[in-house]
mmCIF file with all atom_site columns, C-alpha atoms in Angstrom:
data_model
loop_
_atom_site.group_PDB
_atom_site.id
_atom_site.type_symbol
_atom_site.label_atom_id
_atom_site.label_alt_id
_atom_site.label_comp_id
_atom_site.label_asym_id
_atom_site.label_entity_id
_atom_site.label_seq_id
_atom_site.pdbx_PDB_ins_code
_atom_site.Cartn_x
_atom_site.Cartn_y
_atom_site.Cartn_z
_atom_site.occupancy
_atom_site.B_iso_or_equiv
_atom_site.pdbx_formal_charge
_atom_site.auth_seq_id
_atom_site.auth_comp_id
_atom_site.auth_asym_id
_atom_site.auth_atom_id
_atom_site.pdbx_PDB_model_num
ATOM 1   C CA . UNK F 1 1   ? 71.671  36.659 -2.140  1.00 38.00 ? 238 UNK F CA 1
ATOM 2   C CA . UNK F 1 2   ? 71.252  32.799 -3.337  1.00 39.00 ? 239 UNK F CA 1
ATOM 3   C CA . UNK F 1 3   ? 74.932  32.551 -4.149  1.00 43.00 ? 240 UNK F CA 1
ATOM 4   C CA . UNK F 1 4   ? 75.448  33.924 -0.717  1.00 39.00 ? 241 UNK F CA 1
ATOM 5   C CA . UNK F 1 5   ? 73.846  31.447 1.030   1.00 36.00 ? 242 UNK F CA 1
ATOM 6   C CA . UNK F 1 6   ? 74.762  28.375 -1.419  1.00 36.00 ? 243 UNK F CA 1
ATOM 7   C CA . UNK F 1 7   ? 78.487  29.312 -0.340  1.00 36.00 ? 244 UNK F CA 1
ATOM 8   C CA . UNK F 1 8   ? 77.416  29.648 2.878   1.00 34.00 ? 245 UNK F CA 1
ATOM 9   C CA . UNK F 1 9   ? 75.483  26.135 2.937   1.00 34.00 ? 246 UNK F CA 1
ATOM 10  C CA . UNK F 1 10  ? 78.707  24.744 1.599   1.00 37.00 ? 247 UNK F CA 1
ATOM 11  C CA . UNK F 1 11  ? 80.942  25.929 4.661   1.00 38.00 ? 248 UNK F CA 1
ATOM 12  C CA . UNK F 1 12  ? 78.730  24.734 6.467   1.00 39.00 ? 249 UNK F CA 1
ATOM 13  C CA . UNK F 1 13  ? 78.997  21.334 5.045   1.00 41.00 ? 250 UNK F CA 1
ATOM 14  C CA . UNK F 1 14  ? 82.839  21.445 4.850   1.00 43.00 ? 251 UNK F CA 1
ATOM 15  C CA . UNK F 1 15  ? 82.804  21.724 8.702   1.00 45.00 ? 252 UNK F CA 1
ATOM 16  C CA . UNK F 1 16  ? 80.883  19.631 8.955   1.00 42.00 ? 253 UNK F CA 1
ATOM 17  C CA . UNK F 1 17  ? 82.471  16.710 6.592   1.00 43.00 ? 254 UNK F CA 1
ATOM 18  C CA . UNK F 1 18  ? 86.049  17.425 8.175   1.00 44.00 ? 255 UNK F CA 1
ATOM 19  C CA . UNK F 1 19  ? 84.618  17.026 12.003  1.00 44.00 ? 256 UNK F CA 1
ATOM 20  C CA . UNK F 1 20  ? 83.216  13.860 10.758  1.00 42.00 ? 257 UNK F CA 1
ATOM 21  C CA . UNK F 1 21  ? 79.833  15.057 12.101  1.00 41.00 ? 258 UNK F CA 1
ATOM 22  C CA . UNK F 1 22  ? 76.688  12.560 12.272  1.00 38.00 ? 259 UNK F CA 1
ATOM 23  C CA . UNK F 1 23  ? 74.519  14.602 11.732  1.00 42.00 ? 260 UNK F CA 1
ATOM 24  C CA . UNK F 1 24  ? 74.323  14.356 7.392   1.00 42.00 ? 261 UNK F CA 1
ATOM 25  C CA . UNK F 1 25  ? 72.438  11.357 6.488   1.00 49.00 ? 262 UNK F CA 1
ATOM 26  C CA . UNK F 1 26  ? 75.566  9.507  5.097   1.00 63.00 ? 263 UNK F CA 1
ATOM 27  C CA . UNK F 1 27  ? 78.136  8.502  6.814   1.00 69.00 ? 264 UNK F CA 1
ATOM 28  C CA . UNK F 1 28  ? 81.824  9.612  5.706   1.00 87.00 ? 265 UNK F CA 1
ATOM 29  C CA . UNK F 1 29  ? 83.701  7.175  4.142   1.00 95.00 ? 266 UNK F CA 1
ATOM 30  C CA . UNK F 1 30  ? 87.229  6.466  5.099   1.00 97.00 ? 267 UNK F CA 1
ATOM 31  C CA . UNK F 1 31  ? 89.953  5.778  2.870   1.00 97.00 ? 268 UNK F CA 1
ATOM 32  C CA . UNK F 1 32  ? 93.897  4.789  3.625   1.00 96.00 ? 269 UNK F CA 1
ATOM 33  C CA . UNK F 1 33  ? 96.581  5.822  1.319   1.00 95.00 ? 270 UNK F CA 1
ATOM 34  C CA . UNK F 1 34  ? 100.329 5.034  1.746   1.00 93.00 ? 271 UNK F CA 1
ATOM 35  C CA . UNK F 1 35  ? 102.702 5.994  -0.948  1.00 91.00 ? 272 UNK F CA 1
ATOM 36  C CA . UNK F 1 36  ? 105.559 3.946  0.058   1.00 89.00 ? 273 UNK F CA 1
ATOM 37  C CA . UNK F 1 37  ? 104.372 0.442  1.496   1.00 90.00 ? 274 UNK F CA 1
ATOM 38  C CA . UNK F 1 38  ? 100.052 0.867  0.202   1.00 91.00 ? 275 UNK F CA 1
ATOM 39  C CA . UNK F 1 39  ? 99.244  -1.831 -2.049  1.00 90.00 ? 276 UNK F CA 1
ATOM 40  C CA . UNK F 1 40  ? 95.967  -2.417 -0.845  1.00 87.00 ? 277 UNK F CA 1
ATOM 41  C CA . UNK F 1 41  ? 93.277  -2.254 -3.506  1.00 90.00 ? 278 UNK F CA 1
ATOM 42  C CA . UNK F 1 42  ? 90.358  -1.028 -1.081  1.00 93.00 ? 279 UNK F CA 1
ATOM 43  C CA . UNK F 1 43  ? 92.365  1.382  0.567   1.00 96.00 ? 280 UNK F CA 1
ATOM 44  C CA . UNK F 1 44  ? 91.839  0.250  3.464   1.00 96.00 ? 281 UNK F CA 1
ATOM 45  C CA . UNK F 1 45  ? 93.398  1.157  6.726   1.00 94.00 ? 282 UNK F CA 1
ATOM 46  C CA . UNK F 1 46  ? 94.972  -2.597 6.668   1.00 94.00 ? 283 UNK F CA 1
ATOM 47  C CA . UNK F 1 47  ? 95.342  -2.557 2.886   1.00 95.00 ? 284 UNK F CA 1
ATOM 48  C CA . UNK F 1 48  ? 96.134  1.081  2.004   1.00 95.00 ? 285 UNK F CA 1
ATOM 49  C CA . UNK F 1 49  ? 96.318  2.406  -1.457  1.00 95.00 ? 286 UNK F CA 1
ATOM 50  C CA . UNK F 1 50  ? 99.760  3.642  -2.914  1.00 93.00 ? 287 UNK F CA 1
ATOM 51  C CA . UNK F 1 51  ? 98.340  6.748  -4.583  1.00 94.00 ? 288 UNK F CA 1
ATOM 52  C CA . UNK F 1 52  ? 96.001  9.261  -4.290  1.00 95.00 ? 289 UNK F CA 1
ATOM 53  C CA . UNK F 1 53  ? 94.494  9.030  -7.717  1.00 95.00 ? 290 UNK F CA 1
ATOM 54  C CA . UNK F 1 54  ? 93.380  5.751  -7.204  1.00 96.00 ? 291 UNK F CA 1
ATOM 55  C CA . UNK F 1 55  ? 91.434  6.270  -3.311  1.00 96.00 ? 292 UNK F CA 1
ATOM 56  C CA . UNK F 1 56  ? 89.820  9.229  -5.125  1.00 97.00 ? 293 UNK F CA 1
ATOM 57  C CA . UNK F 1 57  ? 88.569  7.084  -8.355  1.00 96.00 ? 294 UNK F CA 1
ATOM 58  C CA . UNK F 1 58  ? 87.044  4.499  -5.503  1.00 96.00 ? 295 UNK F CA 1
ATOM 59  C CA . UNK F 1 59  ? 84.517  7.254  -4.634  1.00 97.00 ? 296 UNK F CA 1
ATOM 60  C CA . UNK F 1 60  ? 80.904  7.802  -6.226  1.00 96.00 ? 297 UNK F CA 1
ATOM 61  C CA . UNK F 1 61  ? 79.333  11.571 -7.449  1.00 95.00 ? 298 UNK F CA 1
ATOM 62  C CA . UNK F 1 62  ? 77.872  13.107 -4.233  1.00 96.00 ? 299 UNK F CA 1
ATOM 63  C CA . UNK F 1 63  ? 79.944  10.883 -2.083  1.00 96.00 ? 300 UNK F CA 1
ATOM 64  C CA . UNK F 1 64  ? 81.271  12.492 1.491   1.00 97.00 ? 301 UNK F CA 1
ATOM 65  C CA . UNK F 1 65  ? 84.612  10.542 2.315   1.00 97.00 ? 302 UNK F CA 1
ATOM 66  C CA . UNK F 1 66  ? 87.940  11.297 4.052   1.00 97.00 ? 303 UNK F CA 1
ATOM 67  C CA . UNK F 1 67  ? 91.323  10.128 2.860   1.00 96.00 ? 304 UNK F CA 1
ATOM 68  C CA . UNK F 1 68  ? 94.151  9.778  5.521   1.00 95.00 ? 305 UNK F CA 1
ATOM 69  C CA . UNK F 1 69  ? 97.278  9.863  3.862   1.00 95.00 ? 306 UNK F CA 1
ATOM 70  C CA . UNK F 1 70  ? 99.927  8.122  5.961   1.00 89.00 ? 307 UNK F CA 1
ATOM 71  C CA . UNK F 1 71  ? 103.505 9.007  3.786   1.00 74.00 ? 308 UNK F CA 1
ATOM 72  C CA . UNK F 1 72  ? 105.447 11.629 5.778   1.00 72.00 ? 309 UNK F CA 1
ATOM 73  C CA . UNK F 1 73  ? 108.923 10.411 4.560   1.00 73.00 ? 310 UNK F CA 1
ATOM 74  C CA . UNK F 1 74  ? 107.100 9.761  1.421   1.00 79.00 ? 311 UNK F CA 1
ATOM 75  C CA . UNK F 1 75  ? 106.493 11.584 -1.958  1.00 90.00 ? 312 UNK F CA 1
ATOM 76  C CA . UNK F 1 76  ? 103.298 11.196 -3.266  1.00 91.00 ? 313 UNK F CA 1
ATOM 77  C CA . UNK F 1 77  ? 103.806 11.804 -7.226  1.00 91.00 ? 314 UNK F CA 1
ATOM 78  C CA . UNK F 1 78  ? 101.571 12.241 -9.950  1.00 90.00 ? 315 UNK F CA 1
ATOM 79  C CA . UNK F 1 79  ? 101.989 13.297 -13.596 1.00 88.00 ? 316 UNK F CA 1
ATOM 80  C CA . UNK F 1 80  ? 97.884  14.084 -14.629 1.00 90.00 ? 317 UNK F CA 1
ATOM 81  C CA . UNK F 1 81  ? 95.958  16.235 -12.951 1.00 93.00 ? 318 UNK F CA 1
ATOM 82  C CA . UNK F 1 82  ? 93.588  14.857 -10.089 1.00 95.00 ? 319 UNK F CA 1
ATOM 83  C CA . UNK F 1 83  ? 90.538  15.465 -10.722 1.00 96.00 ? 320 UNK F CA 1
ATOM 84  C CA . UNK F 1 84  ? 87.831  16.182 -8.008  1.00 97.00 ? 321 UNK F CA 1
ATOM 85  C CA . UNK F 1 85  ? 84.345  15.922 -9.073  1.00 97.00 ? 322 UNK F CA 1
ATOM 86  C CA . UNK F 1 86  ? 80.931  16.156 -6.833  1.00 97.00 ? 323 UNK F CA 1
ATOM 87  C CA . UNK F 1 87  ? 82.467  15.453 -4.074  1.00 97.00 ? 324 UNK F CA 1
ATOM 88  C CA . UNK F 1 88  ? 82.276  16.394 -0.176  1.00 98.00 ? 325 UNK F CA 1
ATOM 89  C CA . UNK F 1 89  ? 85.990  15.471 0.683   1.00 98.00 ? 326 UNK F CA 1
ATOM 90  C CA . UNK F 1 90  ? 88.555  15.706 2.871   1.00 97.00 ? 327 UNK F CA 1
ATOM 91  C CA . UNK F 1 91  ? 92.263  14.729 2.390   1.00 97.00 ? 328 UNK F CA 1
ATOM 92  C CA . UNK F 1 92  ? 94.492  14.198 5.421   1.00 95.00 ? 329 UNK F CA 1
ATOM 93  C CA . UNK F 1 93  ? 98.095  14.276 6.324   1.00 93.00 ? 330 UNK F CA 1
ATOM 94  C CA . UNK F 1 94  ? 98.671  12.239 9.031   1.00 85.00 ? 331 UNK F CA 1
ATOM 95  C CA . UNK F 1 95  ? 101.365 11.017 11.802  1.00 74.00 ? 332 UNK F CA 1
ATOM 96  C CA . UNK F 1 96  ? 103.285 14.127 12.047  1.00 75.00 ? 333 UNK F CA 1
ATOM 97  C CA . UNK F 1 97  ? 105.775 15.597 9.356   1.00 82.00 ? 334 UNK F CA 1
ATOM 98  C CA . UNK F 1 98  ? 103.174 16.637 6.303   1.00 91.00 ? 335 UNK F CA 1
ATOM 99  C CA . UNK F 1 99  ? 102.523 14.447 3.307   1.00 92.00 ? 336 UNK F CA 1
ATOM 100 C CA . UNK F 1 100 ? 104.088 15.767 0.149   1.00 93.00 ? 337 UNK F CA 1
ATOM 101 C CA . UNK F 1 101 ? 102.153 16.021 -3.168  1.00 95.00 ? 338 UNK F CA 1
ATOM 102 C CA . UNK F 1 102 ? 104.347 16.156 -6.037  1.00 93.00 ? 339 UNK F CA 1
ATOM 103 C CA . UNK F 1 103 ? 102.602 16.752 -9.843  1.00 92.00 ? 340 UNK F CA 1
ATOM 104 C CA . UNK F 1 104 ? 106.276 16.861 -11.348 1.00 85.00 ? 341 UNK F CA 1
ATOM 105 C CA . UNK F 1 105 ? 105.148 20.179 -13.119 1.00 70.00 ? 342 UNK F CA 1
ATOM 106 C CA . UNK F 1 106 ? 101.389 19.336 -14.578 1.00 69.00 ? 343 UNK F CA 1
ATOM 107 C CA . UNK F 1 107 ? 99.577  22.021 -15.417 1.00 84.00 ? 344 UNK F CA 1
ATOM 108 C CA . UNK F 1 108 ? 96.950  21.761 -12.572 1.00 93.00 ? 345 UNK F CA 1
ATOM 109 C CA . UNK F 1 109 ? 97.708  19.232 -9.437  1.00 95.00 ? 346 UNK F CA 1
ATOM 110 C CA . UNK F 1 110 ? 93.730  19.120 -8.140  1.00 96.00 ? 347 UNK F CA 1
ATOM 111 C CA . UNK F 1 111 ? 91.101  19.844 -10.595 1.00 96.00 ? 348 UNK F CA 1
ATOM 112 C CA . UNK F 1 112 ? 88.297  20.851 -8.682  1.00 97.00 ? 349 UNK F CA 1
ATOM 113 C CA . UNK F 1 113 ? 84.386  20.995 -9.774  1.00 97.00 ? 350 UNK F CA 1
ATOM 114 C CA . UNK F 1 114 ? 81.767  21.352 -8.042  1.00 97.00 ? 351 UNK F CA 1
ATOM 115 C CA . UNK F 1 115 ? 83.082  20.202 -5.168  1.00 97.00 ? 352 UNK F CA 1
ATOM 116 C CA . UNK F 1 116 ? 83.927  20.975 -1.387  1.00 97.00 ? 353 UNK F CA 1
ATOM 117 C CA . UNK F 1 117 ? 87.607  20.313 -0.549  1.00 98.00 ? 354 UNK F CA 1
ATOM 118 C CA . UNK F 1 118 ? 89.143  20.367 2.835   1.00 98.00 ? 355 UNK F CA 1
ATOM 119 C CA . UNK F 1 119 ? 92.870  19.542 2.176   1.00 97.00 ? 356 UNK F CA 1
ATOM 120 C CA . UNK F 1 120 ? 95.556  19.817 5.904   1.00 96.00 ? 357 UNK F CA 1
ATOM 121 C CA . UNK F 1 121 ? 98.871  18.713 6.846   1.00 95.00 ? 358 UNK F CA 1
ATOM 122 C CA . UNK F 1 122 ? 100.207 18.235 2.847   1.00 95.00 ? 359 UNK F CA 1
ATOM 123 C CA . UNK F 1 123 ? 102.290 19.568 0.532   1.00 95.00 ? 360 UNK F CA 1
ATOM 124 C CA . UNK F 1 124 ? 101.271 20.524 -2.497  1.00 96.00 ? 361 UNK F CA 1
ATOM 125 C CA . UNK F 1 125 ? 104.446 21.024 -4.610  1.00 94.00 ? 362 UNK F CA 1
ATOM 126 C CA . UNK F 1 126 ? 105.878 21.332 -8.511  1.00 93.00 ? 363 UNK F CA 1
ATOM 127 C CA . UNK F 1 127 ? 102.656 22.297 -10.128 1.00 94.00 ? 364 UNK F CA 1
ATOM 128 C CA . UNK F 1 128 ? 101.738 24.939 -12.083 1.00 93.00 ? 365 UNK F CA 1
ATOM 129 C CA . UNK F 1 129 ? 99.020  25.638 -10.028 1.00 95.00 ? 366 UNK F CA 1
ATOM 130 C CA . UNK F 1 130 ? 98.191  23.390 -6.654  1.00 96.00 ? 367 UNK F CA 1
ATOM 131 C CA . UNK F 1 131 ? 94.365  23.699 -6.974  1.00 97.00 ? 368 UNK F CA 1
ATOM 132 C CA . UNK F 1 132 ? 92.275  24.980 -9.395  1.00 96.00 ? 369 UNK F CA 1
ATOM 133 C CA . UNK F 1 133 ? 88.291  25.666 -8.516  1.00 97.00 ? 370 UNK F CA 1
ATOM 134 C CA . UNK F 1 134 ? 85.457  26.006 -10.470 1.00 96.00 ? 371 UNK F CA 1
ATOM 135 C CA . UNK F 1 135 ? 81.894  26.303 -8.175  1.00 96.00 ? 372 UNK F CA 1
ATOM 136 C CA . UNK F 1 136 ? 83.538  24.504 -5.388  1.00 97.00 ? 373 UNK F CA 1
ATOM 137 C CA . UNK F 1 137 ? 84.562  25.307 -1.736  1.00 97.00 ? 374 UNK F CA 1
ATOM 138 C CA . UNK F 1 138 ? 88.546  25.257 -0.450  1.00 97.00 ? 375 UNK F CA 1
ATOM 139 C CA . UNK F 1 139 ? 89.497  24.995 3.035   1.00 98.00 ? 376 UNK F CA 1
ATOM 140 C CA . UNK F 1 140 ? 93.414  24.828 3.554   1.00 97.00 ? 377 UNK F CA 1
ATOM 141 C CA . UNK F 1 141 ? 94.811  24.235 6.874   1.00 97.00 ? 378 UNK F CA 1
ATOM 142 C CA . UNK F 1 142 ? 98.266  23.652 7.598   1.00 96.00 ? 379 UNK F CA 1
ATOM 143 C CA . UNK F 1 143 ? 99.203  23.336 4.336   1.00 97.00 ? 380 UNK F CA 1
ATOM 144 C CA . UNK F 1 144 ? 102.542 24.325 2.242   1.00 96.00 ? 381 UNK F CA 1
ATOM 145 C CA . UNK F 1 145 ? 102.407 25.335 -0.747  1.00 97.00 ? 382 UNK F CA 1
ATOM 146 C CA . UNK F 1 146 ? 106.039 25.463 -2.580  1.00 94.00 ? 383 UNK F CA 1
ATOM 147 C CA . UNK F 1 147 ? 107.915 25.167 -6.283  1.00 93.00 ? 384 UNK F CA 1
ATOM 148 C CA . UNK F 1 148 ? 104.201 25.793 -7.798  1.00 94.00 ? 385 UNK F CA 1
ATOM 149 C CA . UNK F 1 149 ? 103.634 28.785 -10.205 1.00 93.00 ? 386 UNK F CA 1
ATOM 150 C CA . UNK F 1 150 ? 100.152 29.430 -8.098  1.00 94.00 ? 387 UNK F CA 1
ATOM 151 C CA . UNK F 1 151 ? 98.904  27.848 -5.456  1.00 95.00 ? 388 UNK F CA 1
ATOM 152 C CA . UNK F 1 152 ? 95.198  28.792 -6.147  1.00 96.00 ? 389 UNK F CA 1
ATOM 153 C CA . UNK F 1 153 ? 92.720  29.737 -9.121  1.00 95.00 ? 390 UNK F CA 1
ATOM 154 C CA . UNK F 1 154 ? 89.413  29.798 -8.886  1.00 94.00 ? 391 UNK F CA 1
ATOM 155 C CA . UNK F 1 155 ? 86.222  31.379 -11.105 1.00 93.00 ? 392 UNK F CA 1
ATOM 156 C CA . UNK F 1 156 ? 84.010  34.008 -9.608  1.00 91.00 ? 393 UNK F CA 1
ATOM 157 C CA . UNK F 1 157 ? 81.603  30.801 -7.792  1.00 89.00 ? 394 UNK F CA 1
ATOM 158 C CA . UNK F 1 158 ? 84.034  29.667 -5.691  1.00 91.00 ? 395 UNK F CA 1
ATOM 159 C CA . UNK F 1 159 ? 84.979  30.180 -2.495  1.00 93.00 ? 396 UNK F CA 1
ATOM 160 C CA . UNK F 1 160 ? 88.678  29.706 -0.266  1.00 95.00 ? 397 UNK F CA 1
ATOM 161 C CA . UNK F 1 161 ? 89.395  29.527 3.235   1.00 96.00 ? 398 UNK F CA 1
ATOM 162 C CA . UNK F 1 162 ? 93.017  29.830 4.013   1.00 96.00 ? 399 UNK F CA 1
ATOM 163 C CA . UNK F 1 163 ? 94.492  28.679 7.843   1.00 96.00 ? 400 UNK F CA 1
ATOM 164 C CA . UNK F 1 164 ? 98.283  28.776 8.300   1.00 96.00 ? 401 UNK F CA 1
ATOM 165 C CA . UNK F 1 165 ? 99.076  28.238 4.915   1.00 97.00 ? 402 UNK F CA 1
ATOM 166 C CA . UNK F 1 166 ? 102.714 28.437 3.599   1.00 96.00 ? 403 UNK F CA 1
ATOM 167 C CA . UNK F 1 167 ? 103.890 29.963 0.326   1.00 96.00 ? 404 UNK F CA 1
ATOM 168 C CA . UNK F 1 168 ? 107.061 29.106 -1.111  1.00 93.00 ? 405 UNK F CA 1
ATOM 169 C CA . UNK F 1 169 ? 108.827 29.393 -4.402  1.00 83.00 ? 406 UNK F CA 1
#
């Protein structure tokens, strides 16, 4: 019953973290990332980031935040896993075509702990697997998965919710 309703009280603040809800006592913070022209070191939305990695090693344990990321003619590469660490976030693709994540065949492209993830409008592509969970909360929507060897793993205390998702080889 208590894992029930932990899982549950994580949904709960998944919705609540992607709809950008006031109601939690911290505001969401908002980071910018552009793969092709960021350069910002803030990650700003007038001094974007280039990479992912970096917006996501700007944030604090416990910290809510969403990161837009503006690169739909863009590849977004990485060769380490990103790891994801007590965290309420949300990563966004943004002005039309998706934003493509490319791990260029890492074992794992999101590390995940202990954390809940809304991910929509990406690509999540040459990994071995896309995201891997441990006690942490997925919600995919819109999202293509393709040229990974999984998309998702997860232990027993985790939980995945799935919206017009795309699998491809």
């Amino acid at each position: 019953m208590r894992a029930t309703q932990c899982i549950f009280l994580a949904l709960c603040y998944a919705s609540a973290a992607s709809a950008g809800a006031s109601t939690l006592a911290t505001p969401a913070r908002e980071l910018f990332v552009n793969c092709a022209t960021g350069g910002g070191s803030v990650c700003s939305s007038a001094q974007p980031c280039r990479a992912l990695r970096q917006a996501v090693e700007l944030l604090q344990r416990h910290e809510q935040a969403t990161i837009w990321v503006n690169s739909p003619s863009t590849v977004c590469a990485d060769n380490r896993p990103l790891d994801i660490e007590n965290l309420a976030l949300t990563i966004v693709g943004r002005d039309g075509a998706p934003s493509i994540l490319r791990f260029n065949s890492t074992r794992t492209g999101f590390e995940v702990d202990n954390s809940t993830l809304v991910v929509s409008n990406l690509v999540f592509e040459r990994a071995s697997i896309a995201i891997e969970l441990q006690r942490s909360v997925l919600r995919a929507q819109r999202v293509e998965f393709r040229e990974n060897r999984g998309a998702v793993s997860s232990d027993l205390q985790a939980a995945t919710d799935l919206e017009s998702c795309v699998f491809k080889r």
